[in-house]
GROMACS .gro file of N, CA, C and O in nm:
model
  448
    1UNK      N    1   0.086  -0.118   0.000
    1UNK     CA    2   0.000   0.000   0.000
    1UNK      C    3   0.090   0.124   0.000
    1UNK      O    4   0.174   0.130   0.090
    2UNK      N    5   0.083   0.218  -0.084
    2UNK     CA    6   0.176   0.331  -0.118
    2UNK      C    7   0.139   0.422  -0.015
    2UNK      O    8   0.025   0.406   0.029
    3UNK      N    9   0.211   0.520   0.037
    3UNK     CA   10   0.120   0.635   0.146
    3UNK      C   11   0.056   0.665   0.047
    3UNK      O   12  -0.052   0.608   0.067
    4UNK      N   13   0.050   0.721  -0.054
    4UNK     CA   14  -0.100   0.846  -0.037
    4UNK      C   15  -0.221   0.712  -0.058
    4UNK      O   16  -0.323   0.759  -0.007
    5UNK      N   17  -0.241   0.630  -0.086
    5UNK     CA   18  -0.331   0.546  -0.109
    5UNK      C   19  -0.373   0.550   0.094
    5UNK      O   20  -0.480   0.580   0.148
    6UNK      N   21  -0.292   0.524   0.133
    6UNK     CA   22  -0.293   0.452   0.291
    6UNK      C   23  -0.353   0.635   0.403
    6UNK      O   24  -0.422   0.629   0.505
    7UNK      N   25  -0.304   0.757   0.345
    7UNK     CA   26  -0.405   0.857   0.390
    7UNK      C   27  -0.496   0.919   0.331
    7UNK      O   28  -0.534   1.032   0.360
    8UNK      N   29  -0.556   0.819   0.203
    8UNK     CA   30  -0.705   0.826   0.125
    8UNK      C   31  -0.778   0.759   0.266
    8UNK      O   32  -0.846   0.823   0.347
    9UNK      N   33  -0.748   0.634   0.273
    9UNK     CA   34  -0.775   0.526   0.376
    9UNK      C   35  -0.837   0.585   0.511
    9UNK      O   36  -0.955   0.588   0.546
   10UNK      N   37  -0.735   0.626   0.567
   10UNK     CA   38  -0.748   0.721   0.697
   10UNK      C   39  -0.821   0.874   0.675
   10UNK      O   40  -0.853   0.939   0.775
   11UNK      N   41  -0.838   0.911   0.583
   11UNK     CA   42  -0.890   1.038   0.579
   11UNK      C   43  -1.075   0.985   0.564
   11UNK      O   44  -1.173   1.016   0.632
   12UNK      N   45  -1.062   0.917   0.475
   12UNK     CA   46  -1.216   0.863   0.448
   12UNK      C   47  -1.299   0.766   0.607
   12UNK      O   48  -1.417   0.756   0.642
   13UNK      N   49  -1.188   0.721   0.658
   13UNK     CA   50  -1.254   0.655   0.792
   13UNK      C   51  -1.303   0.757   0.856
   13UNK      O   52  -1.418   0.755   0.899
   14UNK      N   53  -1.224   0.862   0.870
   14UNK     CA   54  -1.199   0.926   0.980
   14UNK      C   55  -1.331   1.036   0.911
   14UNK      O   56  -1.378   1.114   0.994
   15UNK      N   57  -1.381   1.042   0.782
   15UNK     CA   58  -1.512   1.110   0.817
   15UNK      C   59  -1.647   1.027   0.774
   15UNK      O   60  -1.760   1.062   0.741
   16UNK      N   61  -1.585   0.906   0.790
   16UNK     CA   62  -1.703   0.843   0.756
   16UNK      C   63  -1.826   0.820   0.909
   16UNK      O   64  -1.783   0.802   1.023
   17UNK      N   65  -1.963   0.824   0.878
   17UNK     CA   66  -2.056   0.889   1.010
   17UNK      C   67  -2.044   0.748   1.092
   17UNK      O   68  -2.039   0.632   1.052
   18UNK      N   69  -2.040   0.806   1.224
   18UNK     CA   70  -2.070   0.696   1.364
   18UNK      C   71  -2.199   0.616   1.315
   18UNK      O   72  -2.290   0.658   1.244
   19UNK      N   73  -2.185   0.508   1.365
   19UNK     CA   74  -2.292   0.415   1.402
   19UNK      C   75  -2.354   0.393   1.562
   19UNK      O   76  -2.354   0.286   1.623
   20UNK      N   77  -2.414   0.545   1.620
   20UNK     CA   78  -2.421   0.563   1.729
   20UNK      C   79  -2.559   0.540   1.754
   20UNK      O   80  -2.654   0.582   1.688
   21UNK      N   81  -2.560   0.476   1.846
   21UNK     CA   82  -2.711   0.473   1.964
   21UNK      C   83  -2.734   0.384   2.067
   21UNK      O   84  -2.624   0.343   2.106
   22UNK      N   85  -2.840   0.327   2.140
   22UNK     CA   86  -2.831   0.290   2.273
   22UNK      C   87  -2.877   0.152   2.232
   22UNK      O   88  -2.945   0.137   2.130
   23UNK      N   89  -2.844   0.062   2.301
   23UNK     CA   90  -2.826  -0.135   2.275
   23UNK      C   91  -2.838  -0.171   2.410
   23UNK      O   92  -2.802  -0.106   2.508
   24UNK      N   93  -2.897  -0.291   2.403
   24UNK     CA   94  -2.906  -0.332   2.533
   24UNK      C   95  -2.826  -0.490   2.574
   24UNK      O   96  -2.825  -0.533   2.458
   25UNK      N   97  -2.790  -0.550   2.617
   25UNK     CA   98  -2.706  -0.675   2.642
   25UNK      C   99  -2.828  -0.759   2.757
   25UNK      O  100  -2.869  -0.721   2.867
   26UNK      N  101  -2.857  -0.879   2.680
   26UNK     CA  102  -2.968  -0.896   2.777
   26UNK      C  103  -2.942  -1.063   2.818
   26UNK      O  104  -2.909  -1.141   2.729
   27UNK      N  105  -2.962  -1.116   2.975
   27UNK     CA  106  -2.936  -1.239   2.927
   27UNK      C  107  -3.107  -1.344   2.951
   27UNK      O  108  -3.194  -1.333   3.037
   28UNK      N  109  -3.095  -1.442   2.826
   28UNK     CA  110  -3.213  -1.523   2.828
   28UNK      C  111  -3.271  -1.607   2.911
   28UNK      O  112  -3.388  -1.646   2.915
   29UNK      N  113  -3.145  -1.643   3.000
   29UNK     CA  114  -3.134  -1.736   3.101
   29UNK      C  115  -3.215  -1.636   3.243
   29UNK      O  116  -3.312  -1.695   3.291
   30UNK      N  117  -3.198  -1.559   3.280
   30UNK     CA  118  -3.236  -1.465   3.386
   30UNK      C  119  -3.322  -1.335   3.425
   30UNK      O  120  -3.371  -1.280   3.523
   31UNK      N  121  -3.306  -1.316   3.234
   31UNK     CA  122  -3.388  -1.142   3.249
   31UNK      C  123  -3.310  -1.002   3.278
   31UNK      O  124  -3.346  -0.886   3.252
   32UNK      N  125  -3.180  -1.056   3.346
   32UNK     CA  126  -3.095  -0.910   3.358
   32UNK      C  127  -3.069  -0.871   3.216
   32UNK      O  128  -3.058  -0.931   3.109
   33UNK      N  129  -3.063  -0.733   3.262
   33UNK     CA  130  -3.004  -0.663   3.140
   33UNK      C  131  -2.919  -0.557   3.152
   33UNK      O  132  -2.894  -0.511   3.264
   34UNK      N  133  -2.849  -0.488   3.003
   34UNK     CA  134  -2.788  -0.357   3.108
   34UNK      C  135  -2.818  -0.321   2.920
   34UNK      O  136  -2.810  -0.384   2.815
   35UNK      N  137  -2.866  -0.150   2.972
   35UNK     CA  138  -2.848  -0.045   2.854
   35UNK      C  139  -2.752   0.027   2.862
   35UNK      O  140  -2.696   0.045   2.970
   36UNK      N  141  -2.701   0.096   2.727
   36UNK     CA  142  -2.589   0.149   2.756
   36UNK      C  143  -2.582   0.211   2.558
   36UNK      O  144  -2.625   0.150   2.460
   37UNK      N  145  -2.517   0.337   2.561
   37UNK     CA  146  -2.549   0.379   2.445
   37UNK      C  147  -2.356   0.407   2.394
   37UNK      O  148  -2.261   0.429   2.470
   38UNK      N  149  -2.357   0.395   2.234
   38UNK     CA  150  -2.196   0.393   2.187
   38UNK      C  151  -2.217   0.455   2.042
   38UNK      O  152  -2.314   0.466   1.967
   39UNK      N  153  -2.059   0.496   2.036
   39UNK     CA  154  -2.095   0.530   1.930
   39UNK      C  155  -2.048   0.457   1.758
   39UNK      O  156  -2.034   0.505   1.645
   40UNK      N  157  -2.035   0.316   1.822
   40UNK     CA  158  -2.012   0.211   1.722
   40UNK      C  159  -2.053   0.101   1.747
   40UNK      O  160  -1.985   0.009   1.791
   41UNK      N  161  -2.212   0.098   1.713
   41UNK     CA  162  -2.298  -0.035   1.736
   41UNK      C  163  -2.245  -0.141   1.663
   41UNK      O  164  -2.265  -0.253   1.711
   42UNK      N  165  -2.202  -0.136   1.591
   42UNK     CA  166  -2.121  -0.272   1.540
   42UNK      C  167  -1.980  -0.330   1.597
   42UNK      O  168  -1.916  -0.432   1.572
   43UNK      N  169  -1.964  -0.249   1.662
   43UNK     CA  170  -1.821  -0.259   1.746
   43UNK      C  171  -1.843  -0.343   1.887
   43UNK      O  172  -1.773  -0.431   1.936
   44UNK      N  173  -1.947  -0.293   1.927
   44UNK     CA  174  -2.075  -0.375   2.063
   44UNK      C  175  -2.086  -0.478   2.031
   44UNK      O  176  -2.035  -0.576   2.086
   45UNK      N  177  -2.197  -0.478   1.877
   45UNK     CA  178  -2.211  -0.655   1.811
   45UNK      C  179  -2.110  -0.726   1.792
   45UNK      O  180  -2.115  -0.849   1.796
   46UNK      N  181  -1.996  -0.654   1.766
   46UNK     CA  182  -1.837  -0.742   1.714
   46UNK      C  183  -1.783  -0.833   1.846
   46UNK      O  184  -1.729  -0.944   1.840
   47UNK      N  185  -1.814  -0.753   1.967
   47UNK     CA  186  -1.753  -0.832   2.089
   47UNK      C  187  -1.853  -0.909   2.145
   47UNK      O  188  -1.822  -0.984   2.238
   48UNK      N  189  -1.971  -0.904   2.106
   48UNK     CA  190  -2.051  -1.020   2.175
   48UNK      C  191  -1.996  -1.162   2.076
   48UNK      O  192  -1.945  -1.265   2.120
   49UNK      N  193  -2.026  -1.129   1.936
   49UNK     CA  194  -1.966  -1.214   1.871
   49UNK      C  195  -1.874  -1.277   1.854
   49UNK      O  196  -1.892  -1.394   1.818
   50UNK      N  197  -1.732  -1.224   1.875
   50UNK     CA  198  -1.558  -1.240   1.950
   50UNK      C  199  -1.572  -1.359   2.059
   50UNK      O  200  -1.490  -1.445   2.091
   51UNK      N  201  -1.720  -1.331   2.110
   51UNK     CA  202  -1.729  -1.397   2.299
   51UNK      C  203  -1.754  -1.530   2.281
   51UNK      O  204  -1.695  -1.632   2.317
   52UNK      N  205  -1.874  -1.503   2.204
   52UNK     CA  206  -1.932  -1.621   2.163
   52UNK      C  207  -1.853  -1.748   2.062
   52UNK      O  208  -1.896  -1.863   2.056
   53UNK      N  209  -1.744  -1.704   1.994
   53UNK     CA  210  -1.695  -1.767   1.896
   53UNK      C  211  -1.560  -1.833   1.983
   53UNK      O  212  -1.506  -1.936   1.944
   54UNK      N  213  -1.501  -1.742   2.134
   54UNK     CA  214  -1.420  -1.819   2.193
   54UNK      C  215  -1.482  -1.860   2.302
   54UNK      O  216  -1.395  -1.888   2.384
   55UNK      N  217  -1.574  -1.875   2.342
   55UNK     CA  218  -1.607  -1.944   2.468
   55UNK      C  219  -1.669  -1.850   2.598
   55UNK      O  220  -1.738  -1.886   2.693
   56UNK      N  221  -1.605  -1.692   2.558
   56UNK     CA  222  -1.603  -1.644   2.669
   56UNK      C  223  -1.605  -1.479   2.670
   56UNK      O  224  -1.577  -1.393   2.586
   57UNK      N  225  -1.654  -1.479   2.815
   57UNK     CA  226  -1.775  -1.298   2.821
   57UNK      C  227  -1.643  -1.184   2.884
   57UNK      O  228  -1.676  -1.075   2.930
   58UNK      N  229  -1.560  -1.209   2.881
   58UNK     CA  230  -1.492  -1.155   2.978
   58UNK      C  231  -1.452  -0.971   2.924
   58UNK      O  232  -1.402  -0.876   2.983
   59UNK      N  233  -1.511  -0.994   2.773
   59UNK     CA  234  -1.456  -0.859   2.709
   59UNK      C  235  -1.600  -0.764   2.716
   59UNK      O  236  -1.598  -0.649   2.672
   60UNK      N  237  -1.763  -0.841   2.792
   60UNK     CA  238  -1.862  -0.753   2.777
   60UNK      C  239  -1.841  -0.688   2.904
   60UNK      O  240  -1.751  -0.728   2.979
   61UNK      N  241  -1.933  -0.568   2.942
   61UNK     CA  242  -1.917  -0.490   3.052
   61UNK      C  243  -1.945  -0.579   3.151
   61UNK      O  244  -2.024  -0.671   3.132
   62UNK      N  245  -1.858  -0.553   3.307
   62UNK     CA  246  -1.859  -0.647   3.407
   62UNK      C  247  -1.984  -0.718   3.450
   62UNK      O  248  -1.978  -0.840   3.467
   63UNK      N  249  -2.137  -0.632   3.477
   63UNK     CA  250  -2.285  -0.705   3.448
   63UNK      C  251  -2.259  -0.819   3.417
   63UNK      O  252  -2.238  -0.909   3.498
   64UNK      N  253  -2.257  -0.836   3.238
   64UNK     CA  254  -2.306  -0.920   3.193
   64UNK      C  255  -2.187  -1.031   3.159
   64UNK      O  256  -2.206  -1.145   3.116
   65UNK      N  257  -2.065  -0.971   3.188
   65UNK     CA  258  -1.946  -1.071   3.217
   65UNK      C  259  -1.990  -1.179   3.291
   65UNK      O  260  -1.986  -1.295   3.250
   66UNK      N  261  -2.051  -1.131   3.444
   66UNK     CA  262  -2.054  -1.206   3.512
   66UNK      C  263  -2.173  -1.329   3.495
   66UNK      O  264  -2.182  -1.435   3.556
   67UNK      N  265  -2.262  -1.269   3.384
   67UNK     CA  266  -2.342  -1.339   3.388
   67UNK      C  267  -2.360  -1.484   3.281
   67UNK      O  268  -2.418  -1.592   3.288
   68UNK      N  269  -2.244  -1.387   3.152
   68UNK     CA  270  -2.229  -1.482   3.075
   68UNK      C  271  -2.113  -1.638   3.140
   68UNK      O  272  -2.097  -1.753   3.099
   69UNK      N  273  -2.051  -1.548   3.270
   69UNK     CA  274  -1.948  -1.670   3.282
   69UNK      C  275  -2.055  -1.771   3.401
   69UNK      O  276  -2.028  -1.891   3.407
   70UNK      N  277  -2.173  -1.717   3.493
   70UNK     CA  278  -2.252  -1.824   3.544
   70UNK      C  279  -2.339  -1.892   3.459
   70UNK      O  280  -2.389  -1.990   3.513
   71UNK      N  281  -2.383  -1.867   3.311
   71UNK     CA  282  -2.516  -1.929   3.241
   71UNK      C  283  -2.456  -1.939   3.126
   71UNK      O  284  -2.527  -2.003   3.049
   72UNK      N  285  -2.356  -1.905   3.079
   72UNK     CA  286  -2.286  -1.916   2.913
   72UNK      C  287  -2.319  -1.834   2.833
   72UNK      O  288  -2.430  -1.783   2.823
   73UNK      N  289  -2.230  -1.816   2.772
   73UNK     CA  290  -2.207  -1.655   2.675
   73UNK      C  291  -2.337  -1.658   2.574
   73UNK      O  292  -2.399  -1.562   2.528
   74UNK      N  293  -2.363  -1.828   2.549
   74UNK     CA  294  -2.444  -1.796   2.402
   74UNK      C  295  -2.622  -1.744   2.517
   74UNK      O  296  -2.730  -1.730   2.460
   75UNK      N  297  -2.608  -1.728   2.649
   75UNK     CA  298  -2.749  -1.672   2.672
   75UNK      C  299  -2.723  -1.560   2.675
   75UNK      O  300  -2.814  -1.503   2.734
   76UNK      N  301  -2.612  -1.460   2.628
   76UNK     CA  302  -2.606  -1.313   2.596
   76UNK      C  303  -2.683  -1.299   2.484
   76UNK      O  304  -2.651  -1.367   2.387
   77UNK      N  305  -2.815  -1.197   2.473
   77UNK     CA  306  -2.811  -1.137   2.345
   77UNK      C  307  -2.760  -1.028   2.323
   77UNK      O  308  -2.691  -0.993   2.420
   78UNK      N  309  -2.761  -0.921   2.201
   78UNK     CA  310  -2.745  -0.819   2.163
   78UNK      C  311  -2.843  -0.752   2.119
   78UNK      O  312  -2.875  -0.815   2.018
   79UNK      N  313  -2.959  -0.607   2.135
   79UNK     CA  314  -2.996  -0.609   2.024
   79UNK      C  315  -2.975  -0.440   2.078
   79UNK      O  316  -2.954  -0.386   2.186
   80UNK      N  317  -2.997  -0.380   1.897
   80UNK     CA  318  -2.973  -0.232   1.915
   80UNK      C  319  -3.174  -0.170   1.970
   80UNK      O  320  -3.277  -0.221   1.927
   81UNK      N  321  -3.165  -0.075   2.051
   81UNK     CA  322  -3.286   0.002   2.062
   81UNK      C  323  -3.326   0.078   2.011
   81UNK      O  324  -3.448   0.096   2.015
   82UNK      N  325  -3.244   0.158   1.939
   82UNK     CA  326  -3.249   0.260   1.858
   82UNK      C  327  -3.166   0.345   1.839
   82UNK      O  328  -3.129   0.420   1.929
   83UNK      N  329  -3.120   0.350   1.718
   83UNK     CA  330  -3.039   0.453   1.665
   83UNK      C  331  -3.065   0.590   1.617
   83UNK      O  332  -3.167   0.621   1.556
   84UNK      N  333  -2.964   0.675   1.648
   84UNK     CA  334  -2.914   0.835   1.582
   84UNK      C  335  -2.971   0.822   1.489
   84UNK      O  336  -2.982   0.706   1.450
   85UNK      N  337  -3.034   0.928   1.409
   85UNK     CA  338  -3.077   0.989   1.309
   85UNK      C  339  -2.993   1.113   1.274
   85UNK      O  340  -3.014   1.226   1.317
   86UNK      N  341  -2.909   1.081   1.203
   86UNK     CA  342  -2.774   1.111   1.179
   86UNK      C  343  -2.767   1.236   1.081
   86UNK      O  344  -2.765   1.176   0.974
   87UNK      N  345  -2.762   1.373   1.047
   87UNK     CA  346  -2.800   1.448   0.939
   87UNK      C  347  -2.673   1.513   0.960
   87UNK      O  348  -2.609   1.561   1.054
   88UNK      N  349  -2.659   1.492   0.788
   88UNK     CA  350  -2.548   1.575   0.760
   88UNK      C  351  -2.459   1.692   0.840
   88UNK      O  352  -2.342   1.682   0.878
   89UNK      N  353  -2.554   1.812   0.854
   89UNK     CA  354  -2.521   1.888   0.923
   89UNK      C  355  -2.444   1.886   1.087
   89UNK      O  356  -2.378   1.972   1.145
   90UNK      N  357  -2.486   1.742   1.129
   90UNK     CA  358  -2.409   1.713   1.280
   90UNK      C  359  -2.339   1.703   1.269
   90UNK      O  360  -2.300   1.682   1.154
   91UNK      N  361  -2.240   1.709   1.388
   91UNK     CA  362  -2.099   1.703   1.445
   91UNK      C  363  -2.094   1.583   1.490
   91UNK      O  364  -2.189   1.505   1.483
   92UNK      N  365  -1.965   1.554   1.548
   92UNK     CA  366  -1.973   1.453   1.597
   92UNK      C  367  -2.000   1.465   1.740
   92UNK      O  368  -2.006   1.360   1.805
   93UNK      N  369  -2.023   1.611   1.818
   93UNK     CA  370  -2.015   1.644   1.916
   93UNK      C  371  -2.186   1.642   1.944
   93UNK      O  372  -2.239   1.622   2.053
   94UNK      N  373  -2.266   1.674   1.793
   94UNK     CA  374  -2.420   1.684   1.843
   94UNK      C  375  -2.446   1.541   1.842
   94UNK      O  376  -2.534   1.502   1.919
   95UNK      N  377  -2.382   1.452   1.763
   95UNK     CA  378  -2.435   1.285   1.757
   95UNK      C  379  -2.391   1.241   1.913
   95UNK      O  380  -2.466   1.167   1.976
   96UNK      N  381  -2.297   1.277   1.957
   96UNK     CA  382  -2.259   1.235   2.083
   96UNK      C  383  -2.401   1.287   2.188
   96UNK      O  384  -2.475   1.210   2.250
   97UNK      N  385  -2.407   1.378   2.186
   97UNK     CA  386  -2.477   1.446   2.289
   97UNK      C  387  -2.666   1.401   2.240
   97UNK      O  388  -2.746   1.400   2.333
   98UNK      N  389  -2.708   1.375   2.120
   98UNK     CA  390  -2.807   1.327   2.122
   98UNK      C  391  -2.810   1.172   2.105
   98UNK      O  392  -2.919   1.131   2.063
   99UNK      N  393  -2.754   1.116   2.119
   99UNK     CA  394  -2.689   0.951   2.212
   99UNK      C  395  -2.737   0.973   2.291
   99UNK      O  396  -2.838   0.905   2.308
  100UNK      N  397  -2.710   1.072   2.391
  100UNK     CA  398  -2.676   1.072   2.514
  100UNK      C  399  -2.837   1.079   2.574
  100UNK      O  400  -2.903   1.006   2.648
  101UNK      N  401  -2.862   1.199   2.506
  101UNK     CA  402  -3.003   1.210   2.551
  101UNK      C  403  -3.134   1.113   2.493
  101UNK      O  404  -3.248   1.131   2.535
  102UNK      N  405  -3.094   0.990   2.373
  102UNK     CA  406  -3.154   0.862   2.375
  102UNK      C  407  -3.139   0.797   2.491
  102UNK      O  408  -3.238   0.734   2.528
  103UNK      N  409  -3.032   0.793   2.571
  103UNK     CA  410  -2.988   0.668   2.672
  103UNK      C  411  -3.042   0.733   2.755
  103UNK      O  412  -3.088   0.640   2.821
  104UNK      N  413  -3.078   0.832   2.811
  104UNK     CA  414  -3.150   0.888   2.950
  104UNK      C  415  -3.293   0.903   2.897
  104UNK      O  416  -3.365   0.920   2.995
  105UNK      N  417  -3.365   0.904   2.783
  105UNK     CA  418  -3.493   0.838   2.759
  105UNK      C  419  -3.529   0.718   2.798
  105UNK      O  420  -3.610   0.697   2.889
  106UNK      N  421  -3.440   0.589   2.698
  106UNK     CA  422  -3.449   0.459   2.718
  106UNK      C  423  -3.419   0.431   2.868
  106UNK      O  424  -3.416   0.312   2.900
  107UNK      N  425  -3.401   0.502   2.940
  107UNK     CA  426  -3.339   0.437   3.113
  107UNK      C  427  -3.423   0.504   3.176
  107UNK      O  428  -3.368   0.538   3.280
  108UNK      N  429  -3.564   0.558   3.170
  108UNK     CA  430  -3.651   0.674   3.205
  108UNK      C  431  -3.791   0.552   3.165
  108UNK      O  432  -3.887   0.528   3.238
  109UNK      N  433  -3.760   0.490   3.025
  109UNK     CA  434  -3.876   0.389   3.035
  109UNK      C  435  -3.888   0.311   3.120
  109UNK      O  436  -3.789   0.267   3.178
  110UNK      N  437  -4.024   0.270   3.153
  110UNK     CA  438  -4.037   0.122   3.261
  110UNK      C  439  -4.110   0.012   3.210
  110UNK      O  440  -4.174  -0.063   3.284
  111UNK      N  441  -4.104  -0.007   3.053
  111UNK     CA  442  -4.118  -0.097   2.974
  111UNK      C  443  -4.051  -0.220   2.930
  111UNK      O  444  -4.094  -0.320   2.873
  112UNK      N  445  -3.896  -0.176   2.983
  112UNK     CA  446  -3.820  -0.231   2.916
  112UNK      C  447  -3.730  -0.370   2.995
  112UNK      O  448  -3.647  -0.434   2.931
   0.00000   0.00000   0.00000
């Protein structure tokens, strides 16, 4: 890979838009859960998946660590709750901050 090819690479990551919003980690075996909002939902799905493919929870947040290592990783699910509505015009500072204020909605429901 030549440099300028390799800071096409890095320039295009680096403005390509977050995959931000709030997900929940839930386990099937028990009913616990934990919400929690990021700003790379596929990065969340990547390590449940990582877990599941070696045996083990130890890379999800401590919660559900603990829960995948008493009942087994495959009773972790993943699923997203809802995502950013992402418009051009945002920053990465307004996608952050209206994350933020999804995850103190979703933790305000008593539905869930």
């Amino acid at each position: 890979m030549d440099k300028e090819n390799r800071k096409e690479l890095i320039r295009a990551y680096k403005e390509k838009a977050p995959d931000a919003g709030v997900y929940r980690f839930i386990s099937t075996k028990t009913g616990k859960y934990l919400i929690d909002n990021t700003m790379d939902l596929k990065g969340i799905a990547n390590k449940l998946a990582f877990g599941v493919k070696i045996g083990a929870g130890n890379m999800l947040p401590p919660e559900m660590a603990k829960e995948a290592t008493e009942h087994g990783i495959d009773t972790i699910q993943f699923e997203i709750l809802e995502k950013v509505d992402i418009k051009p015009e945002m920053t990465k500072e307004d996608i952050k901050e209206e994350n933020d204020v999804l995850l103190s909605l979703w933790l305000e429901r008593e539905d869930i």
